[in-house]
PDB file of C-alpha atoms in Angstrom:
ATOM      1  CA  UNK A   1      -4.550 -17.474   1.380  1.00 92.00           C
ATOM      2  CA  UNK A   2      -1.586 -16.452   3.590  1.00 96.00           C
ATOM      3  CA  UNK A   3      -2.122 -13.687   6.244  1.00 98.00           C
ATOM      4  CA  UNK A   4       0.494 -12.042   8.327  1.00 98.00           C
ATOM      5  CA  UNK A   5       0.013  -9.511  11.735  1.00 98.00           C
ATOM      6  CA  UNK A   6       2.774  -8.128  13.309  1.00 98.00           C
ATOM      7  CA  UNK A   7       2.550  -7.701  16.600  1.00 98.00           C
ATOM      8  CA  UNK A   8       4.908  -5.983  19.203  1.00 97.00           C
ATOM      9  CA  UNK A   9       5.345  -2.845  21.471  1.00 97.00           C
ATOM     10  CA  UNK A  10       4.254   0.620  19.799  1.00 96.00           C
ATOM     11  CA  UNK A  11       6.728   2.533  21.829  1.00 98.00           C
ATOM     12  CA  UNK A  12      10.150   2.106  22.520  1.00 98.00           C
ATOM     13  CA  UNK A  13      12.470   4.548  24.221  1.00 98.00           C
ATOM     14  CA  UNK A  14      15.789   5.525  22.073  1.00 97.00           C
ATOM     15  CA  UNK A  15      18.861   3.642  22.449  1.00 97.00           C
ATOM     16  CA  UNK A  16      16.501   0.431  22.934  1.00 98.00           C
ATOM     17  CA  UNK A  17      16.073  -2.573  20.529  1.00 98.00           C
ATOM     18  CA  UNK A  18      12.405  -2.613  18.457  1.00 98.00           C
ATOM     19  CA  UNK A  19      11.553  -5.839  19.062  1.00 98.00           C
ATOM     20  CA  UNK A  20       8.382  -7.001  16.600  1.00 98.00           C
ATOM     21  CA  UNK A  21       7.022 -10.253  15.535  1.00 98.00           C
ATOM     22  CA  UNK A  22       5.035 -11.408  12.624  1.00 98.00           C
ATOM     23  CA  UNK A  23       2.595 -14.536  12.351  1.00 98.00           C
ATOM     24  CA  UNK A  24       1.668 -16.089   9.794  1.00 98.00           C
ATOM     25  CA  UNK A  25      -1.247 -18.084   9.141  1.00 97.00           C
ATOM     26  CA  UNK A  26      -2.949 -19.643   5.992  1.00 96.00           C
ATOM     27  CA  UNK A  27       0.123 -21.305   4.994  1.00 95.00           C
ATOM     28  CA  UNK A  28       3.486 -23.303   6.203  1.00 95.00           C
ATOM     29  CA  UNK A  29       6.312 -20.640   6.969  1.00 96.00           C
ATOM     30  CA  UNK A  30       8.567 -23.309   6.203  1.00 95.00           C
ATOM     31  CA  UNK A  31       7.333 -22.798   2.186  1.00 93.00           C
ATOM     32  CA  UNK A  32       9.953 -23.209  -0.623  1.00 93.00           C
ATOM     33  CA  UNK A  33       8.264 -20.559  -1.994  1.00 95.00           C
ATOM     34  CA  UNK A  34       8.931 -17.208   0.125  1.00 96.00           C
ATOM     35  CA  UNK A  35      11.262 -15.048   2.082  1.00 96.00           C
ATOM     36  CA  UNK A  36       9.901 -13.800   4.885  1.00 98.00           C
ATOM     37  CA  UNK A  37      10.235  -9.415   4.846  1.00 97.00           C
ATOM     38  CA  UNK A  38       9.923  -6.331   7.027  1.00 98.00           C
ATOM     39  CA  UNK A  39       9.493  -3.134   5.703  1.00 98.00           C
ATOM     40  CA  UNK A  40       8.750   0.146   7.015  1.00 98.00           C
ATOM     41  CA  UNK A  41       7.607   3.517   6.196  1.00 98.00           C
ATOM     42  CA  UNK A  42       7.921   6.476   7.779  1.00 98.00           C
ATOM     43  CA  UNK A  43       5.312   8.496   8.741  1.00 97.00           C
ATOM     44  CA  UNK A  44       4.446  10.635   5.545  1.00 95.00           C
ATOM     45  CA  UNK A  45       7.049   9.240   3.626  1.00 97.00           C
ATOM     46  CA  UNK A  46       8.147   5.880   1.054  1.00 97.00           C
ATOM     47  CA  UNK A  47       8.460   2.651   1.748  1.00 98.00           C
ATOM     48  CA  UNK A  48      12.058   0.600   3.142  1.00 97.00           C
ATOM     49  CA  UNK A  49      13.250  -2.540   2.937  1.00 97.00           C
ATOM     50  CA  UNK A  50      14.856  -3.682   5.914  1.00 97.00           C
ATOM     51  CA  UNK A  51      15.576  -7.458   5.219  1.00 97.00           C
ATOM     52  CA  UNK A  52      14.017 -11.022   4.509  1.00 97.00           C
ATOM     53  CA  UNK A  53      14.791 -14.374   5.716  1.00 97.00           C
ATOM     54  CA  UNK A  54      14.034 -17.651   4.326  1.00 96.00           C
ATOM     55  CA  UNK A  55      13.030 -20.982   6.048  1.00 95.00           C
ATOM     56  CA  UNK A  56      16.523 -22.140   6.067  1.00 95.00           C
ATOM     57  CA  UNK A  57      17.435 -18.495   8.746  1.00 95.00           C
ATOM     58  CA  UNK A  58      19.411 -17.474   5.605  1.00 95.00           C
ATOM     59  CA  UNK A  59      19.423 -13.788   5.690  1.00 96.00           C
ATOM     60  CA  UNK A  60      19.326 -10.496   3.498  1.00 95.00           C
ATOM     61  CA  UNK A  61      19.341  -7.067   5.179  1.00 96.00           C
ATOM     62  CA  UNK A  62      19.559  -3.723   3.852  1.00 95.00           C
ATOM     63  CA  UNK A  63      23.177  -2.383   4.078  1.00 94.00           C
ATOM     64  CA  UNK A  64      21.941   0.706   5.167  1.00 95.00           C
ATOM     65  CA  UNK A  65      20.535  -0.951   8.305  1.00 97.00           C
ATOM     66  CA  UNK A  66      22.935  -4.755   8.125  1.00 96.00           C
ATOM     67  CA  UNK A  67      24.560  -3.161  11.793  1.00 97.00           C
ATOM     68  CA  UNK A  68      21.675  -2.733  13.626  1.00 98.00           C
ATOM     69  CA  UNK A  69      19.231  -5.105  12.539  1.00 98.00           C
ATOM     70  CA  UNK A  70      18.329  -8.904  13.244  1.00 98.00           C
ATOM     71  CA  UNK A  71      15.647 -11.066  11.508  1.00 98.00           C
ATOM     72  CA  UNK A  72      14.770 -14.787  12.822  1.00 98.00           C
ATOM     73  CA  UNK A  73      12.441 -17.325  12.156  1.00 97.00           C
ATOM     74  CA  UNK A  74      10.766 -19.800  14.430  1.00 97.00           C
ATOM     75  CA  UNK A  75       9.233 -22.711  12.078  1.00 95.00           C
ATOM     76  CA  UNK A  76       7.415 -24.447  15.019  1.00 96.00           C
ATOM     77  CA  UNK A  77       5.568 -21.290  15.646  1.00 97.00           C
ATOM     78  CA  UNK A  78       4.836 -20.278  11.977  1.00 97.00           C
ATOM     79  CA  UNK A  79       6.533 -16.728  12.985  1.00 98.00           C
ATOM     80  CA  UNK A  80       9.114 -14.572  11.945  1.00 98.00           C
ATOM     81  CA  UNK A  81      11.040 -11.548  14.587  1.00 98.00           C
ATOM     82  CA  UNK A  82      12.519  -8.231  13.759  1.00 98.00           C
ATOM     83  CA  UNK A  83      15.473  -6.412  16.417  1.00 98.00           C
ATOM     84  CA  UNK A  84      16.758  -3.757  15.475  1.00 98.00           C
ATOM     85  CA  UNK A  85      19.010  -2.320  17.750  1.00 98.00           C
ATOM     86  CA  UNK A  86      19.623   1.599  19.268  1.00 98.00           C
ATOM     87  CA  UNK A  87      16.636   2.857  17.599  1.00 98.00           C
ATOM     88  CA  UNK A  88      16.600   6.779  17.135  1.00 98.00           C
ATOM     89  CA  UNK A  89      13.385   9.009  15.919  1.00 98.00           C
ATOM     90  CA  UNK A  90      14.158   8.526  12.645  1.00 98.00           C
ATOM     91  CA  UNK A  91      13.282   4.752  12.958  1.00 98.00           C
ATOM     92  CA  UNK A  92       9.633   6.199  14.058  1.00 98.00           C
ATOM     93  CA  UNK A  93       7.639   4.096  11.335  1.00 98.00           C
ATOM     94  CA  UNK A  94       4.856   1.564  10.652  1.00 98.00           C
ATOM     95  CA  UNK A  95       6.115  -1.710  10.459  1.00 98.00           C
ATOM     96  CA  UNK A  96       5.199  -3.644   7.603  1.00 98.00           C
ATOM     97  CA  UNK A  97       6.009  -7.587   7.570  1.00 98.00           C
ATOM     98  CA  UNK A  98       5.456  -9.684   3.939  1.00 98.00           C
ATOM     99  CA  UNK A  99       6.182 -12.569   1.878  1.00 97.00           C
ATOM    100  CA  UNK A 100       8.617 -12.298  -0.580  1.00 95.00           C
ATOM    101  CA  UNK A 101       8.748 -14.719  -3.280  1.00 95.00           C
ATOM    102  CA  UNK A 102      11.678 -16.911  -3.667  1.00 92.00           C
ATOM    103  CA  UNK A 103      12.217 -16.582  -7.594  1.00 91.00           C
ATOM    104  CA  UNK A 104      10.833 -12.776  -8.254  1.00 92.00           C
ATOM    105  CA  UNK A 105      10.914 -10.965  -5.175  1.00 93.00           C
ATOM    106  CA  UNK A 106       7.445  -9.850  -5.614  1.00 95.00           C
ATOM    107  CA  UNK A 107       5.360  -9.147  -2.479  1.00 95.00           C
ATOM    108  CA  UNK A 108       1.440 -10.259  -2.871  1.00 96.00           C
ATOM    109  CA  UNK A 109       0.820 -10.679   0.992  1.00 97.00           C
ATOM    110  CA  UNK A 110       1.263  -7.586   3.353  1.00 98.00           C
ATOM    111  CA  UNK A 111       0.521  -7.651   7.519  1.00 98.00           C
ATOM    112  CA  UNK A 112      -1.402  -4.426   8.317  1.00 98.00           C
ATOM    113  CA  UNK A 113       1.360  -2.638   9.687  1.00 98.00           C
ATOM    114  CA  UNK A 114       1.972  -1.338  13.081  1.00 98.00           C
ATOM    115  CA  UNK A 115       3.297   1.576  14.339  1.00 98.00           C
ATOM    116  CA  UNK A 116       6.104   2.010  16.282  1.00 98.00           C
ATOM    117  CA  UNK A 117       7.488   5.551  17.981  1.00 98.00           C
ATOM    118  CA  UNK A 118      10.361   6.061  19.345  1.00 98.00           C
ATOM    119  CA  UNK A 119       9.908   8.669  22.022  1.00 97.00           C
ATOM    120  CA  UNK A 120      11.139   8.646  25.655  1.00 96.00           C
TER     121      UNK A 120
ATOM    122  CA  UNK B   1      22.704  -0.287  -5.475  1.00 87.00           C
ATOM    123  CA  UNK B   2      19.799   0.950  -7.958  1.00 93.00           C
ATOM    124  CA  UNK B   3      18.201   4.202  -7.480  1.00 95.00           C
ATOM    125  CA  UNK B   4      14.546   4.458  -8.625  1.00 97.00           C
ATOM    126  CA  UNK B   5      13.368   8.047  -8.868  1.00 98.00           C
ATOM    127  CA  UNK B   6       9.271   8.918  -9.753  1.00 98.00           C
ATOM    128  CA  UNK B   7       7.151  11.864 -11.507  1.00 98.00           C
ATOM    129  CA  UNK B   8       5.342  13.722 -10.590  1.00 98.00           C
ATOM    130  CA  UNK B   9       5.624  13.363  -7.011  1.00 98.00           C
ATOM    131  CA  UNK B  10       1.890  14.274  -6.621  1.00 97.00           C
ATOM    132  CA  UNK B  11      -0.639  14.924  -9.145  1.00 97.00           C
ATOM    133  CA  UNK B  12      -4.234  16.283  -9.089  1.00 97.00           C
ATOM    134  CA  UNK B  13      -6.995  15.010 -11.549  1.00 96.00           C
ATOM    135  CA  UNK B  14     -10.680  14.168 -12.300  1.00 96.00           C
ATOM    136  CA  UNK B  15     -12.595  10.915 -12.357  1.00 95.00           C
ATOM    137  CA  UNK B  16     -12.140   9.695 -16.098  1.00 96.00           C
ATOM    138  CA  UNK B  17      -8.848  11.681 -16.511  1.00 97.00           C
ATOM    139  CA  UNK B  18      -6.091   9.284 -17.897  1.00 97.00           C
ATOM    140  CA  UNK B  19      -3.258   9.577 -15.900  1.00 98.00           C
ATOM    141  CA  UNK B  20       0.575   8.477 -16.227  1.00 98.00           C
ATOM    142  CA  UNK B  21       2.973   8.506 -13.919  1.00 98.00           C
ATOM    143  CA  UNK B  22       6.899   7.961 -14.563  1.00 98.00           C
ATOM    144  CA  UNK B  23       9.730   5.870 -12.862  1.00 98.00           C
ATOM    145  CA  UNK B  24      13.412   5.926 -14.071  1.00 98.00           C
ATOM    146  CA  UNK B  25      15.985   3.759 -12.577  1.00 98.00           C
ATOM    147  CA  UNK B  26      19.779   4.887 -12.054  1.00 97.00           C
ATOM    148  CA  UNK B  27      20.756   2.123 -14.696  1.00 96.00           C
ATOM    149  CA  UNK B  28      18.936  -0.623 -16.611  1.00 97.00           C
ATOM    150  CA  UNK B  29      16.885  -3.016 -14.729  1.00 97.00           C
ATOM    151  CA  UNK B  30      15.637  -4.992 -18.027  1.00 97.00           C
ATOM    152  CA  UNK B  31      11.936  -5.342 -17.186  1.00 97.00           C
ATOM    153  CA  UNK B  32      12.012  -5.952 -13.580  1.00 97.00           C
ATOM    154  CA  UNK B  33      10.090  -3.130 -12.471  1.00 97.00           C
ATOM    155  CA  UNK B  34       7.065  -3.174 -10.309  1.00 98.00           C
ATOM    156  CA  UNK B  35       3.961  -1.164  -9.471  1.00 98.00           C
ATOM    157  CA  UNK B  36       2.115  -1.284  -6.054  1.00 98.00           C
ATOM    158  CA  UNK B  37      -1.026   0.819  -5.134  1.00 98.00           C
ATOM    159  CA  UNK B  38      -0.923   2.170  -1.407  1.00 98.00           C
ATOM    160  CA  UNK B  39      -4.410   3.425   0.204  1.00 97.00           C
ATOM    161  CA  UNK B  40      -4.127   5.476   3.220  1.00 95.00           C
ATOM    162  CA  UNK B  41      -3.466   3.494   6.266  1.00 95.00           C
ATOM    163  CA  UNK B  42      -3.442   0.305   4.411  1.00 97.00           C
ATOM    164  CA  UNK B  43      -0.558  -2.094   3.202  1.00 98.00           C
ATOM    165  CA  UNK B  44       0.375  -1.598  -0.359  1.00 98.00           C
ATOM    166  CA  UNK B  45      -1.013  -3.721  -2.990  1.00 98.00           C
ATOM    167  CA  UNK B  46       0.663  -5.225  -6.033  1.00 98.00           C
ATOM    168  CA  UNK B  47      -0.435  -3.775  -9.334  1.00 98.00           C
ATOM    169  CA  UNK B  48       1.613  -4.801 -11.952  1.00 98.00           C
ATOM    170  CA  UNK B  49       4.818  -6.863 -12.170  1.00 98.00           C
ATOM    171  CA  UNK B  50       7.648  -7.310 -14.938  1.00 97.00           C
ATOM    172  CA  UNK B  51       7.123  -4.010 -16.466  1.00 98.00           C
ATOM    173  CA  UNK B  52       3.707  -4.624 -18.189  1.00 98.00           C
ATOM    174  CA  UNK B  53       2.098  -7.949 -16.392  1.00 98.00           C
ATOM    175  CA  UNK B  54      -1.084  -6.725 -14.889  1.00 98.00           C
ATOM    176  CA  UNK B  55      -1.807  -8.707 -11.418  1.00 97.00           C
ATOM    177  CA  UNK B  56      -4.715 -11.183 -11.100  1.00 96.00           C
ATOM    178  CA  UNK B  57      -8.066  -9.537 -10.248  1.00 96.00           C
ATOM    179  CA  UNK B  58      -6.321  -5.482 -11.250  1.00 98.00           C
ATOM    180  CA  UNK B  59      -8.539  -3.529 -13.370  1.00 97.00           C
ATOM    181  CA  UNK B  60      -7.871  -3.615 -16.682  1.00 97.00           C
ATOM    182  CA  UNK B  61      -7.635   0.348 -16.967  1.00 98.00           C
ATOM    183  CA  UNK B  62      -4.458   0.067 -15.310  1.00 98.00           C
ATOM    184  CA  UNK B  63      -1.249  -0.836 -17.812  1.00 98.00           C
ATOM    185  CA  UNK B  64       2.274  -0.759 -17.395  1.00 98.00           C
ATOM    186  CA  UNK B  65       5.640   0.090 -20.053  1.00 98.00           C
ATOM    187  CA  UNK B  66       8.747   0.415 -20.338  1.00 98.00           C
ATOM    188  CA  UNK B  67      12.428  -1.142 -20.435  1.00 98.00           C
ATOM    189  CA  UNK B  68      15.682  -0.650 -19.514  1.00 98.00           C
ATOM    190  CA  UNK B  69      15.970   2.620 -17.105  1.00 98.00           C
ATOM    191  CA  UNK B  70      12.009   4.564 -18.463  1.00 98.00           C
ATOM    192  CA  UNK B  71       9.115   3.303 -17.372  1.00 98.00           C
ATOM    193  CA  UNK B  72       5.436   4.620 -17.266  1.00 98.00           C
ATOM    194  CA  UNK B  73       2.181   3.153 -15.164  1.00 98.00           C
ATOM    195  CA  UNK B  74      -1.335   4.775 -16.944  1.00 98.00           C
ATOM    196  CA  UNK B  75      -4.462   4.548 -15.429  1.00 98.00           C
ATOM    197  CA  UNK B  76      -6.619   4.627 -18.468  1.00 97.00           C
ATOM    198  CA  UNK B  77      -9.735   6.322 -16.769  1.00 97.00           C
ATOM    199  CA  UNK B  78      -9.261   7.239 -13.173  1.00 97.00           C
ATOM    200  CA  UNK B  79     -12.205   5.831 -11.072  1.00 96.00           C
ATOM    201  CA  UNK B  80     -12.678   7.261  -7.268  1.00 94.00           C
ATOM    202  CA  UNK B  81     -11.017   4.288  -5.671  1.00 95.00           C
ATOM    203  CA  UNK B  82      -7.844   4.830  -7.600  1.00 97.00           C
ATOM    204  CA  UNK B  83      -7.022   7.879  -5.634  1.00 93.00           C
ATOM    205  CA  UNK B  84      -3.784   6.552  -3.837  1.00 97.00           C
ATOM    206  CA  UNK B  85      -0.068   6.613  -3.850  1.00 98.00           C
ATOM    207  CA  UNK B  86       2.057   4.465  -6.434  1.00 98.00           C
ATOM    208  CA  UNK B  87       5.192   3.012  -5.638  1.00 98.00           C
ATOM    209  CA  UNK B  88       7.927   1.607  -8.044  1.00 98.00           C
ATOM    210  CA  UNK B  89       9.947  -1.319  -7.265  1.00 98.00           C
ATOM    211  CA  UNK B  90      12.848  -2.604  -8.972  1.00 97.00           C
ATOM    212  CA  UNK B  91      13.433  -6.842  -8.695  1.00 95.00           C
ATOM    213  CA  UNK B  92      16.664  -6.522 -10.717  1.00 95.00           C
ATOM    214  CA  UNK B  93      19.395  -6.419  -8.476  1.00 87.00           C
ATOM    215  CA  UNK B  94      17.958  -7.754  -5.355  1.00 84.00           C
ATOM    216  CA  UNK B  95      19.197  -7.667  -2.373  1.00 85.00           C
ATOM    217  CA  UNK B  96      18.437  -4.502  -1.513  1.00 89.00           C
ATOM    218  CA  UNK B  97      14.965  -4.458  -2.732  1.00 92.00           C
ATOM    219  CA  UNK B  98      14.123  -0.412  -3.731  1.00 95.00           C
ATOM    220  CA  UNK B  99      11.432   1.390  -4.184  1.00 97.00           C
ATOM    221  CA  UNK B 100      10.687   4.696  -5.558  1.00 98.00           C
ATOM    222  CA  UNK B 101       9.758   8.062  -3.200  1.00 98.00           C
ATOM    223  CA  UNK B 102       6.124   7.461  -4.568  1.00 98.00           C
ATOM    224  CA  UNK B 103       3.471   9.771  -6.560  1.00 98.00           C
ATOM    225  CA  UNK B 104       0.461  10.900  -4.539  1.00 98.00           C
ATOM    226  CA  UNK B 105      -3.098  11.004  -7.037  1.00 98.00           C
ATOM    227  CA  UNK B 106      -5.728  12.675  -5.180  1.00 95.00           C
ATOM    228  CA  UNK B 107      -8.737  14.441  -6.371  1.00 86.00           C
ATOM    229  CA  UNK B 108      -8.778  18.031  -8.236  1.00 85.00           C
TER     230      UNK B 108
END
């Protein structure tokens, strides 16, 4: 069974980069069988897709975000990083990594989430 | 890219109330629609997938319709640790992935 934490600063001062990381255990992040997600919700509000990645570092991000975000992968750490770049209060949010899977896009493993604020 | 709207956005009702909640899409995303079950504080959980597929180990009280642009989730008989926020997700046109603004169910 695959689990994922994120992990990564819960404050971080505007015009900064959010910096976050997400570990995965229980299973080979270089699988055939997942992208790799964030996604975040706002406090009170729905759920966003920022982007995935797949073993290969081949990329999807949300167009509403594609300018200020980056998503990596390090295989020989089974991990997976999220930038994203001159962060505002409206990117307050928890932070949600996932898997992804390759051929439906359906999400069955979730991180706990962690909460970053954007505050100076 | 697809818009997903819900309703109700919140709804109150009983233990053993049957309960549906609604989720249209801006144009027709076949059958690849989605259902996840948020609990406060807690990562959402996958419900039911493909319109009508119910997840392994989901209660059987909760079912799924719907095709094209209408679809409906029903909880057949609400039970007290149903009392969460539902999310649609459309898997059509992917990427982006989008979900929809959510519908609240908490207790009357």
């Amino acid at each position: 069974q695959l689990q994922l934490q994120e992990s990564g600063p819960g404050l971080v001062k505007p015009s900064e980069t959010l910096s976050l990381t997400c570990t995965v255990s229980g299973g080979s992040i270089s699988s055939t069988s997942y992208y790799w997600g964030w996604i975040r919700q706002p406090p009170g509000k729905g759920l966003e897709w920022i982007g995935s990645i797949y073993y290969s570092g081949s990329t999807y991000y949300n167009p509403s975000l594609k300018s200020r975000v980056t998503i990596s992968i390090d295989t020989s750490k089974n991990q997976f990083s999220l930038k994203l770049s001159s962060v505002t209060a409206a990117d307050t949010a928890v932070y949600y990594c996932a898997t992804i899977r390759y051929f439906d896009w359906l999400s069955h493993y979730w991180g706990q989430g962690t909460l970053v604020t954007v505050s100076s | 890219d697809i818009q997903m709207t819900q309703s109700p956005s919140s709804l109150s009702a009983s233990v053993g109330d049957r309960v549906t909640i609604t989720c249209r899409a801006s144009q027709s995303i076949s059958s690849y629609l989605n259902w996840y079950q948020q609990k406060p504080g807690k990562a959402p959980k996958l419900l039911i997938y493909a319109a009508s597929s119910l997840q392994s180990g989901v209660p059987s009280r909760f079912s799924g319709s719907g095709s094209g642009t209408d679809f409906t989730l029903t909880i057949s008989s609400l039970q007290p640790e149903d009392f969460a926020t539902y999310y649609c997700q459309q898997t059509y046109s992917t990427p982006p992935l989008t979900f929809g603004p959510g519908t609240k169910v908490d207790i009357k």
